[in-house]
Amino acid sequence: MHTRISATVVKAITLLTVGMCGLSMTACRTCEPASIEPLAADMAEFFNMNDECPDGYALLTDARIMQQMGLSSNPDFIENPSELSAMARYGGSKPILAVYGAEGEVCLLVNGIFFPERDGLKRFMESQAKKPNLRLAALEKPVADGTWLILCAVDPRRHYSEQEQAAIRSSIKRHSEGIGARILYSSLWADHL
């Protein structure tokens, strides 16, 4: 299958480790995503959502895409040294990414980044605010030893049907409530979650 990757999406992933909402379609329920331990069960569920999805979406398994994103499997912790270094500048660690798509095209990403210090998370978010073309929802999940930042993003150049938008919004809202995460902001589409 030919896989198309938007240059904008690849750049956002490479430079920002921005993630998208993890929604895999029912047909993908047979996929065996990687173990993303040591995440707590509720956090792992956020990256392995098999119950809600836009039609045609699935975890992508294309080796080229996974290599570009620094993944051994999908979802997985990012292993790319440049990504790890970029996160370390803000005090972030343990970046995890789930990549979803339709017809071989990257459509949604979910990226989680752990910040032991609130200041690092704040500096990272300020750097993201300077990038006007990003279309993402940012959530924070406080834990005992820090905060998980979860970024759910869509491709700004791709058209998303009303059904896709509704499924993505619904899943983000439901799963954020399920793990006790707070939605910081959303710029996915003109309206907010």
JSON list of C-alpha atoms in Angstrom, two decimals:
[
{"chain": "A", "resi": 1, "resn": "MET", "atom": "CA", "xyz": [0.00, 0.00, 0.00]},
{"chain": "A", "resi": 2, "resn": "HIS", "atom": "CA", "xyz": [1.35, 3.41, -0.91]},
{"chain": "A", "resi": 3, "resn": "THR", "atom": "CA", "xyz": [1.68, 5.62, 2.13]},
{"chain": "A", "resi": 4, "resn": "ARG", "atom": "CA", "xyz": [1.34, 9.39, 1.88]},
{"chain": "A", "resi": 5, "resn": "ILE", "atom": "CA", "xyz": [2.71, 11.58, 4.62]},
{"chain": "A", "resi": 6, "resn": "SER", "atom": "CA", "xyz": [2.04, 15.29, 4.66]},
{"chain": "A", "resi": 7, "resn": "ALA", "atom": "CA", "xyz": [5.27, 17.28, 5.00]},
{"chain": "A", "resi": 8, "resn": "THR", "atom": "CA", "xyz": [3.50, 19.44, 7.56]},
{"chain": "A", "resi": 9, "resn": "VAL", "atom": "CA", "xyz": [2.60, 16.42, 9.65]},
{"chain": "A", "resi": 10, "resn": "VAL", "atom": "CA", "xyz": [6.09, 14.92, 9.49]},
{"chain": "A", "resi": 11, "resn": "LYS", "atom": "CA", "xyz": [7.64, 18.27, 10.41]},
{"chain": "A", "resi": 12, "resn": "ALA", "atom": "CA", "xyz": [5.28, 18.69, 13.34]},
{"chain": "A", "resi": 13, "resn": "ILE", "atom": "CA", "xyz": [6.06, 15.19, 14.55]},
{"chain": "A", "resi": 14, "resn": "THR", "atom": "CA", "xyz": [9.79, 15.53, 14.05]},
{"chain": "A", "resi": 15, "resn": "LEU", "atom": "CA", "xyz": [10.11, 18.95, 15.63]},
{"chain": "A", "resi": 16, "resn": "LEU", "atom": "CA", "xyz": [7.42, 18.81, 18.26]},
{"chain": "A", "resi": 17, "resn": "THR", "atom": "CA", "xyz": [6.54, 15.18, 18.92]},
{"chain": "A", "resi": 18, "resn": "VAL", "atom": "CA", "xyz": [2.98, 16.36, 18.66]},
{"chain": "A", "resi": 19, "resn": "GLY", "atom": "CA", "xyz": [0.40, 13.66, 19.07]},
{"chain": "A", "resi": 20, "resn": "MET", "atom": "CA", "xyz": [-3.02, 12.96, 17.85]},
{"chain": "A", "resi": 21, "resn": "CYS", "atom": "CA", "xyz": [-6.07, 11.43, 19.27]},
{"chain": "A", "resi": 22, "resn": "GLY", "atom": "CA", "xyz": [-5.65, 7.67, 19.46]},
{"chain": "A", "resi": 23, "resn": "LEU", "atom": "CA", "xyz": [-8.65, 6.16, 17.79]},
{"chain": "A", "resi": 24, "resn": "SER", "atom": "CA", "xyz": [-8.35, 2.79, 16.16]},
{"chain": "A", "resi": 25, "resn": "MET", "atom": "CA", "xyz": [-11.18, 1.34, 14.17]},
{"chain": "A", "resi": 26, "resn": "THR", "atom": "CA", "xyz": [-13.08, -1.79, 15.09]},
{"chain": "A", "resi": 27, "resn": "ALA", "atom": "CA", "xyz": [-11.33, -3.74, 12.34]},
{"chain": "A", "resi": 28, "resn": "CYS", "atom": "CA", "xyz": [-8.04, -2.94, 14.03]},
{"chain": "A", "resi": 29, "resn": "ARG", "atom": "CA", "xyz": [-9.07, -4.59, 17.28]},
{"chain": "A", "resi": 30, "resn": "THR", "atom": "CA", "xyz": [-7.03, -7.56, 16.17]},
{"chain": "A", "resi": 31, "resn": "CYS", "atom": "CA", "xyz": [-3.92, -5.37, 16.11]},
{"chain": "A", "resi": 32, "resn": "GLU", "atom": "CA", "xyz": [-1.66, -5.98, 19.06]},
{"chain": "A", "resi": 33, "resn": "PRO", "atom": "CA", "xyz": [-0.23, -2.60, 20.07]},
{"chain": "A", "resi": 34, "resn": "ALA", "atom": "CA", "xyz": [3.04, -2.59, 21.92]},
{"chain": "A", "resi": 35, "resn": "SER", "atom": "CA", "xyz": [3.09, -2.71, 25.66]},
{"chain": "A", "resi": 36, "resn": "ILE", "atom": "CA", "xyz": [3.33, 0.85, 26.82]},
{"chain": "A", "resi": 37, "resn": "GLU", "atom": "CA", "xyz": [4.15, 0.04, 30.39]},
{"chain": "A", "resi": 38, "resn": "PRO", "atom": "CA", "xyz": [5.08, 1.53, 32.82]},
{"chain": "A", "resi": 39, "resn": "LEU", "atom": "CA", "xyz": [2.07, 3.76, 32.15]},
{"chain": "A", "resi": 40, "resn": "ALA", "atom": "CA", "xyz": [-0.80, 3.47, 34.57]},
{"chain": "A", "resi": 41, "resn": "ALA", "atom": "CA", "xyz": [-3.72, 1.53, 33.10]},
{"chain": "A", "resi": 42, "resn": "ASP", "atom": "CA", "xyz": [-5.85, 4.63, 32.55]},
{"chain": "A", "resi": 43, "resn": "MET", "atom": "CA", "xyz": [-3.05, 6.40, 30.67]},
{"chain": "A", "resi": 44, "resn": "ALA", "atom": "CA", "xyz": [-2.32, 3.32, 28.55]},
{"chain": "A", "resi": 45, "resn": "GLU", "atom": "CA", "xyz": [-6.01, 3.23, 27.59]},
{"chain": "A", "resi": 46, "resn": "PHE", "atom": "CA", "xyz": [-5.72, 6.76, 26.21]},
{"chain": "A", "resi": 47, "resn": "PHE", "atom": "CA", "xyz": [-3.20, 5.49, 23.64]},
{"chain": "A", "resi": 48, "resn": "ASN", "atom": "CA", "xyz": [-5.00, 2.19, 22.92]},
{"chain": "A", "resi": 49, "resn": "MET", "atom": "CA", "xyz": [-8.57, 3.28, 22.26]},
{"chain": "A", "resi": 50, "resn": "ASN", "atom": "CA", "xyz": [-10.35, 0.63, 20.24]},
{"chain": "A", "resi": 51, "resn": "ASP", "atom": "CA", "xyz": [-13.92, 1.54, 21.09]},
{"chain": "A", "resi": 52, "resn": "GLU", "atom": "CA", "xyz": [-14.46, 4.81, 19.21]},
{"chain": "A", "resi": 53, "resn": "CYS", "atom": "CA", "xyz": [-13.11, 5.90, 15.88]},
{"chain": "A", "resi": 54, "resn": "PRO", "atom": "CA", "xyz": [-13.87, 7.59, 12.61]},
{"chain": "A", "resi": 55, "resn": "ASP", "atom": "CA", "xyz": [-14.64, 5.09, 9.86]},
{"chain": "A", "resi": 56, "resn": "GLY", "atom": "CA", "xyz": [-11.53, 3.73, 8.18]},
{"chain": "A", "resi": 57, "resn": "TYR", "atom": "CA", "xyz": [-9.03, 4.69, 10.88]},
{"chain": "A", "resi": 58, "resn": "ALA", "atom": "CA", "xyz": [-6.48, 2.17, 12.15]},
{"chain": "A", "resi": 59, "resn": "LEU", "atom": "CA", "xyz": [-3.13, 2.01, 13.90]},
{"chain": "A", "resi": 60, "resn": "LEU", "atom": "CA", "xyz": [-0.55, 2.47, 11.16]},
{"chain": "A", "resi": 61, "resn": "THR", "atom": "CA", "xyz": [2.11, -0.21, 10.89]},
{"chain": "A", "resi": 62, "resn": "ASP", "atom": "CA", "xyz": [4.07, 1.03, 7.87]},
{"chain": "A", "resi": 63, "resn": "ALA", "atom": "CA", "xyz": [7.77, 0.51, 8.68]},
{"chain": "A", "resi": 64, "resn": "ARG", "atom": "CA", "xyz": [8.79, 3.76, 6.97]},
{"chain": "A", "resi": 65, "resn": "ILE", "atom": "CA", "xyz": [6.37, 5.84, 9.02]},
{"chain": "A", "resi": 66, "resn": "MET", "atom": "CA", "xyz": [7.39, 4.13, 12.24]},
{"chain": "A", "resi": 67, "resn": "GLN", "atom": "CA", "xyz": [11.08, 4.70, 11.48]},
{"chain": "A", "resi": 68, "resn": "GLN", "atom": "CA", "xyz": [10.48, 8.40, 10.72]},
{"chain": "A", "resi": 69, "resn": "MET", "atom": "CA", "xyz": [8.67, 8.75, 14.02]},
{"chain": "A", "resi": 70, "resn": "GLY", "atom": "CA", "xyz": [11.24, 6.85, 16.07]},
{"chain": "A", "resi": 71, "resn": "LEU", "atom": "CA", "xyz": [8.92, 3.97, 16.95]},
{"chain": "A", "resi": 72, "resn": "SER", "atom": "CA", "xyz": [9.61, 0.25, 17.19]},
{"chain": "A", "resi": 73, "resn": "SER", "atom": "CA", "xyz": [5.89, -0.50, 17.28]},
{"chain": "A", "resi": 74, "resn": "ASN", "atom": "CA", "xyz": [2.66, 1.49, 17.40]},
{"chain": "A", "resi": 75, "resn": "PRO", "atom": "CA", "xyz": [1.96, 2.85, 19.97]},
{"chain": "A", "resi": 76, "resn": "ASP", "atom": "CA", "xyz": [5.36, 3.00, 21.61]},
{"chain": "A", "resi": 77, "resn": "PHE", "atom": "CA", "xyz": [7.78, 5.18, 23.48]},
{"chain": "A", "resi": 78, "resn": "ILE", "atom": "CA", "xyz": [9.77, 7.35, 21.06]},
{"chain": "A", "resi": 79, "resn": "GLU", "atom": "CA", "xyz": [13.35, 6.16, 20.69]},
{"chain": "A", "resi": 80, "resn": "ASN", "atom": "CA", "xyz": [14.66, 8.83, 18.31]},
{"chain": "A", "resi": 81, "resn": "PRO", "atom": "CA", "xyz": [17.66, 10.52, 20.04]},
{"chain": "A", "resi": 82, "resn": "SER", "atom": "CA", "xyz": [16.87, 13.94, 18.54]},
{"chain": "A", "resi": 83, "resn": "GLU", "atom": "CA", "xyz": [13.30, 13.76, 19.87]},
{"chain": "A", "resi": 84, "resn": "LEU", "atom": "CA", "xyz": [14.52, 12.74, 23.30]},
{"chain": "A", "resi": 85, "resn": "SER", "atom": "CA", "xyz": [17.02, 15.59, 23.26]},
{"chain": "A", "resi": 86, "resn": "ALA", "atom": "CA", "xyz": [14.34, 18.10, 22.21]},
{"chain": "A", "resi": 87, "resn": "MET", "atom": "CA", "xyz": [12.10, 17.01, 25.08]},
{"chain": "A", "resi": 88, "resn": "ALA", "atom": "CA", "xyz": [14.99, 17.14, 27.55]},
{"chain": "A", "resi": 89, "resn": "ARG", "atom": "CA", "xyz": [15.42, 20.87, 26.79]},
{"chain": "A", "resi": 90, "resn": "TYR", "atom": "CA", "xyz": [12.05, 21.42, 28.46]},
{"chain": "A", "resi": 91, "resn": "GLY", "atom": "CA", "xyz": [12.51, 18.81, 31.16]},
{"chain": "A", "resi": 92, "resn": "GLY", "atom": "CA", "xyz": [10.18, 16.40, 29.36]},
{"chain": "A", "resi": 93, "resn": "SER", "atom": "CA", "xyz": [10.76, 12.68, 29.19]},
{"chain": "A", "resi": 94, "resn": "LYS", "atom": "CA", "xyz": [9.11, 9.37, 28.31]},
{"chain": "A", "resi": 95, "resn": "PRO", "atom": "CA", "xyz": [7.55, 10.64, 25.04]},
{"chain": "A", "resi": 96, "resn": "ILE", "atom": "CA", "xyz": [5.02, 8.13, 23.77]},
{"chain": "A", "resi": 97, "resn": "LEU", "atom": "CA", "xyz": [3.31, 8.24, 20.40]},
{"chain": "A", "resi": 98, "resn": "ALA", "atom": "CA", "xyz": [0.37, 6.51, 18.75]},
{"chain": "A", "resi": 99, "resn": "VAL", "atom": "CA", "xyz": [-0.08, 7.02, 15.00]},
{"chain": "A", "resi": 100, "resn": "TYR", "atom": "CA", "xyz": [-3.45, 6.49, 13.33]},
{"chain": "A", "resi": 101, "resn": "GLY", "atom": "CA", "xyz": [-4.47, 6.85, 9.75]},
{"chain": "A", "resi": 102, "resn": "ALA", "atom": "CA", "xyz": [-6.81, 6.00, 6.93]},
{"chain": "A", "resi": 103, "resn": "GLU", "atom": "CA", "xyz": [-5.85, 4.55, 3.56]},
{"chain": "A", "resi": 104, "resn": "GLY", "atom": "CA", "xyz": [-2.14, 4.76, 4.43]},
{"chain": "A", "resi": 105, "resn": "GLU", "atom": "CA", "xyz": [-2.33, 8.46, 5.29]},
{"chain": "A", "resi": 106, "resn": "VAL", "atom": "CA", "xyz": [-1.39, 9.80, 8.74]},
{"chain": "A", "resi": 107, "resn": "CYS", "atom": "CA", "xyz": [-4.56, 11.41, 10.09]},
{"chain": "A", "resi": 108, "resn": "LEU", "atom": "CA", "xyz": [-4.28, 11.48, 13.89]},
{"chain": "A", "resi": 109, "resn": "LEU", "atom": "CA", "xyz": [-1.50, 11.32, 16.44]},
{"chain": "A", "resi": 110, "resn": "VAL", "atom": "CA", "xyz": [-1.57, 11.02, 20.21]},
{"chain": "A", "resi": 111, "resn": "ASN", "atom": "CA", "xyz": [1.59, 12.12, 21.93]},
{"chain": "A", "resi": 112, "resn": "GLY", "atom": "CA", "xyz": [2.23, 11.96, 25.65]},
{"chain": "A", "resi": 113, "resn": "ILE", "atom": "CA", "xyz": [5.15, 13.68, 27.34]},
{"chain": "A", "resi": 114, "resn": "PHE", "atom": "CA", "xyz": [5.96, 13.44, 31.04]},
{"chain": "A", "resi": 115, "resn": "PHE", "atom": "CA", "xyz": [7.11, 16.58, 32.87]},
{"chain": "A", "resi": 116, "resn": "PRO", "atom": "CA", "xyz": [8.35, 16.21, 36.45]},
{"chain": "A", "resi": 117, "resn": "GLU", "atom": "CA", "xyz": [8.28, 20.01, 36.84]},
{"chain": "A", "resi": 118, "resn": "ARG", "atom": "CA", "xyz": [5.33, 22.25, 35.93]},
{"chain": "A", "resi": 119, "resn": "ASP", "atom": "CA", "xyz": [7.71, 24.95, 34.68]},
{"chain": "A", "resi": 120, "resn": "GLY", "atom": "CA", "xyz": [9.02, 22.68, 31.91]},
{"chain": "A", "resi": 121, "resn": "LEU", "atom": "CA", "xyz": [5.49, 21.92, 30.73]},
{"chain": "A", "resi": 122, "resn": "LYS", "atom": "CA", "xyz": [4.69, 25.63, 30.71]},
{"chain": "A", "resi": 123, "resn": "ARG", "atom": "CA", "xyz": [7.81, 26.47, 28.66]},
{"chain": "A", "resi": 124, "resn": "PHE", "atom": "CA", "xyz": [7.02, 23.67, 26.20]},
{"chain": "A", "resi": 125, "resn": "MET", "atom": "CA", "xyz": [3.44, 24.91, 25.74]},
{"chain": "A", "resi": 126, "resn": "GLU", "atom": "CA", "xyz": [4.68, 28.48, 25.22]},
{"chain": "A", "resi": 127, "resn": "SER", "atom": "CA", "xyz": [6.95, 27.22, 22.43]},
{"chain": "A", "resi": 128, "resn": "GLN", "atom": "CA", "xyz": [3.99, 25.47, 20.80]},
{"chain": "A", "resi": 129, "resn": "ALA", "atom": "CA", "xyz": [1.82, 28.59, 20.97]},
{"chain": "A", "resi": 130, "resn": "LYS", "atom": "CA", "xyz": [4.30, 30.32, 18.64]},
{"chain": "A", "resi": 131, "resn": "LYS", "atom": "CA", "xyz": [3.48, 27.81, 15.89]},
{"chain": "A", "resi": 132, "resn": "PRO", "atom": "CA", "xyz": [0.22, 29.05, 14.34]},
{"chain": "A", "resi": 133, "resn": "ASN", "atom": "CA", "xyz": [-0.36, 26.16, 11.92]},
{"chain": "A", "resi": 134, "resn": "LEU", "atom": "CA", "xyz": [-0.69, 23.50, 14.59]},
{"chain": "A", "resi": 135, "resn": "ARG", "atom": "CA", "xyz": [-4.15, 22.02, 15.03]},
{"chain": "A", "resi": 136, "resn": "LEU", "atom": "CA", "xyz": [-4.17, 20.22, 18.33]},
{"chain": "A", "resi": 137, "resn": "ALA", "atom": "CA", "xyz": [-5.87, 19.68, 21.64]},
{"chain": "A", "resi": 138, "resn": "ALA", "atom": "CA", "xyz": [-3.66, 19.84, 24.72]},
{"chain": "A", "resi": 139, "resn": "LEU", "atom": "CA", "xyz": [-4.56, 18.03, 27.93]},
{"chain": "A", "resi": 140, "resn": "GLU", "atom": "CA", "xyz": [-2.78, 17.73, 31.25]},
{"chain": "A", "resi": 141, "resn": "LYS", "atom": "CA", "xyz": [-2.95, 14.79, 33.63]},
{"chain": "A", "resi": 142, "resn": "PRO", "atom": "CA", "xyz": [-1.39, 15.42, 37.05]},
{"chain": "A", "resi": 143, "resn": "VAL", "atom": "CA", "xyz": [0.25, 12.40, 38.68]},
{"chain": "A", "resi": 144, "resn": "ALA", "atom": "CA", "xyz": [2.11, 12.01, 41.97]},
{"chain": "A", "resi": 145, "resn": "ASP", "atom": "CA", "xyz": [5.56, 12.76, 40.54]},
{"chain": "A", "resi": 146, "resn": "GLY", "atom": "CA", "xyz": [4.70, 15.29, 37.83]},
{"chain": "A", "resi": 147, "resn": "THR", "atom": "CA", "xyz": [2.33, 15.89, 34.93]},
{"chain": "A", "resi": 148, "resn": "TRP", "atom": "CA", "xyz": [1.59, 14.09, 31.68]},
{"chain": "A", "resi": 149, "resn": "LEU", "atom": "CA", "xyz": [0.92, 16.41, 28.74]},
{"chain": "A", "resi": 150, "resn": "ILE", "atom": "CA", "xyz": [-1.19, 14.74, 26.07]},
{"chain": "A", "resi": 151, "resn": "LEU", "atom": "CA", "xyz": [-1.31, 16.35, 22.65]},
{"chain": "A", "resi": 152, "resn": "CYS", "atom": "CA", "xyz": [-3.93, 15.22, 20.15]},
{"chain": "A", "resi": 153, "resn": "ALA", "atom": "CA", "xyz": [-3.43, 16.69, 16.68]},
{"chain": "A", "resi": 154, "resn": "VAL", "atom": "CA", "xyz": [-4.88, 16.62, 13.18]},
{"chain": "A", "resi": 155, "resn": "ASP", "atom": "CA", "xyz": [-3.26, 17.41, 9.84]},
{"chain": "A", "resi": 156, "resn": "PRO", "atom": "CA", "xyz": [-3.99, 21.08, 9.04]},
{"chain": "A", "resi": 157, "resn": "ARG", "atom": "CA", "xyz": [-3.99, 20.38, 5.29]},
{"chain": "A", "resi": 158, "resn": "ARG", "atom": "CA", "xyz": [-6.38, 17.44, 5.39]},
{"chain": "A", "resi": 159, "resn": "HIS", "atom": "CA", "xyz": [-10.18, 17.75, 5.14]},
{"chain": "A", "resi": 160, "resn": "TYR", "atom": "CA", "xyz": [-11.97, 15.99, 8.00]},
{"chain": "A", "resi": 161, "resn": "SER", "atom": "CA", "xyz": [-15.64, 15.13, 7.54]},
{"chain": "A", "resi": 162, "resn": "GLU", "atom": "CA", "xyz": [-18.19, 16.17, 10.15]},
{"chain": "A", "resi": 163, "resn": "GLN", "atom": "CA", "xyz": [-18.36, 12.53, 11.27]},
{"chain": "A", "resi": 164, "resn": "GLU", "atom": "CA", "xyz": [-14.57, 12.38, 11.74]},
{"chain": "A", "resi": 165, "resn": "GLN", "atom": "CA", "xyz": [-14.56, 15.64, 13.67]},
{"chain": "A", "resi": 166, "resn": "ALA", "atom": "CA", "xyz": [-17.42, 14.49, 15.91]},
{"chain": "A", "resi": 167, "resn": "ALA", "atom": "CA", "xyz": [-15.76, 11.13, 16.63]},
{"chain": "A", "resi": 168, "resn": "ILE", "atom": "CA", "xyz": [-12.43, 12.78, 17.43]},
{"chain": "A", "resi": 169, "resn": "ARG", "atom": "CA", "xyz": [-14.00, 15.41, 19.69]},
{"chain": "A", "resi": 170, "resn": "SER", "atom": "CA", "xyz": [-16.11, 12.83, 21.49]},
{"chain": "A", "resi": 171, "resn": "SER", "atom": "CA", "xyz": [-13.21, 10.49, 22.08]},
{"chain": "A", "resi": 172, "resn": "ILE", "atom": "CA", "xyz": [-10.89, 13.20, 23.39]},
{"chain": "A", "resi": 173, "resn": "LYS", "atom": "CA", "xyz": [-13.56, 14.46, 25.76]},
{"chain": "A", "resi": 174, "resn": "ARG", "atom": "CA", "xyz": [-14.62, 11.01, 27.00]},
{"chain": "A", "resi": 175, "resn": "HIS", "atom": "CA", "xyz": [-11.10, 9.69, 27.48]},
{"chain": "A", "resi": 176, "resn": "SER", "atom": "CA", "xyz": [-9.83, 12.88, 29.11]},
{"chain": "A", "resi": 177, "resn": "GLU", "atom": "CA", "xyz": [-12.67, 12.66, 31.62]},
{"chain": "A", "resi": 178, "resn": "GLY", "atom": "CA", "xyz": [-11.91, 8.96, 32.11]},
{"chain": "A", "resi": 179, "resn": "ILE", "atom": "CA", "xyz": [-8.32, 9.60, 33.16]},
{"chain": "A", "resi": 180, "resn": "GLY", "atom": "CA", "xyz": [-9.00, 12.84, 35.03]},
{"chain": "A", "resi": 181, "resn": "ALA", "atom": "CA", "xyz": [-7.15, 15.01, 32.52]},
{"chain": "A", "resi": 182, "resn": "ARG", "atom": "CA", "xyz": [-7.96, 18.68, 32.05]},
{"chain": "A", "resi": 183, "resn": "ILE", "atom": "CA", "xyz": [-8.27, 20.09, 28.54]},
{"chain": "A", "resi": 184, "resn": "LEU", "atom": "CA", "xyz": [-5.94, 23.10, 28.37]},
{"chain": "A", "resi": 185, "resn": "TYR", "atom": "CA", "xyz": [-7.06, 24.22, 24.91]},
{"chain": "A", "resi": 186, "resn": "SER", "atom": "CA", "xyz": [-8.11, 22.99, 21.50]},
{"chain": "A", "resi": 187, "resn": "SER", "atom": "CA", "xyz": [-7.31, 24.38, 18.08]},
{"chain": "A", "resi": 188, "resn": "LEU", "atom": "CA", "xyz": [-8.34, 21.24, 16.17]},
{"chain": "A", "resi": 189, "resn": "TRP", "atom": "CA", "xyz": [-11.00, 23.07, 14.18]},
{"chain": "A", "resi": 190, "resn": "ALA", "atom": "CA", "xyz": [-12.60, 26.51, 14.31]},
{"chain": "A", "resi": 191, "resn": "ASP", "atom": "CA", "xyz": [-14.72, 25.48, 17.28]},
{"chain": "A", "resi": 192, "resn": "HIS", "atom": "CA", "xyz": [-13.45, 24.00, 20.50]},
{"chain": "A", "resi": 193, "resn": "LEU", "atom": "CA", "xyz": [-14.16, 20.67, 22.17]}
]
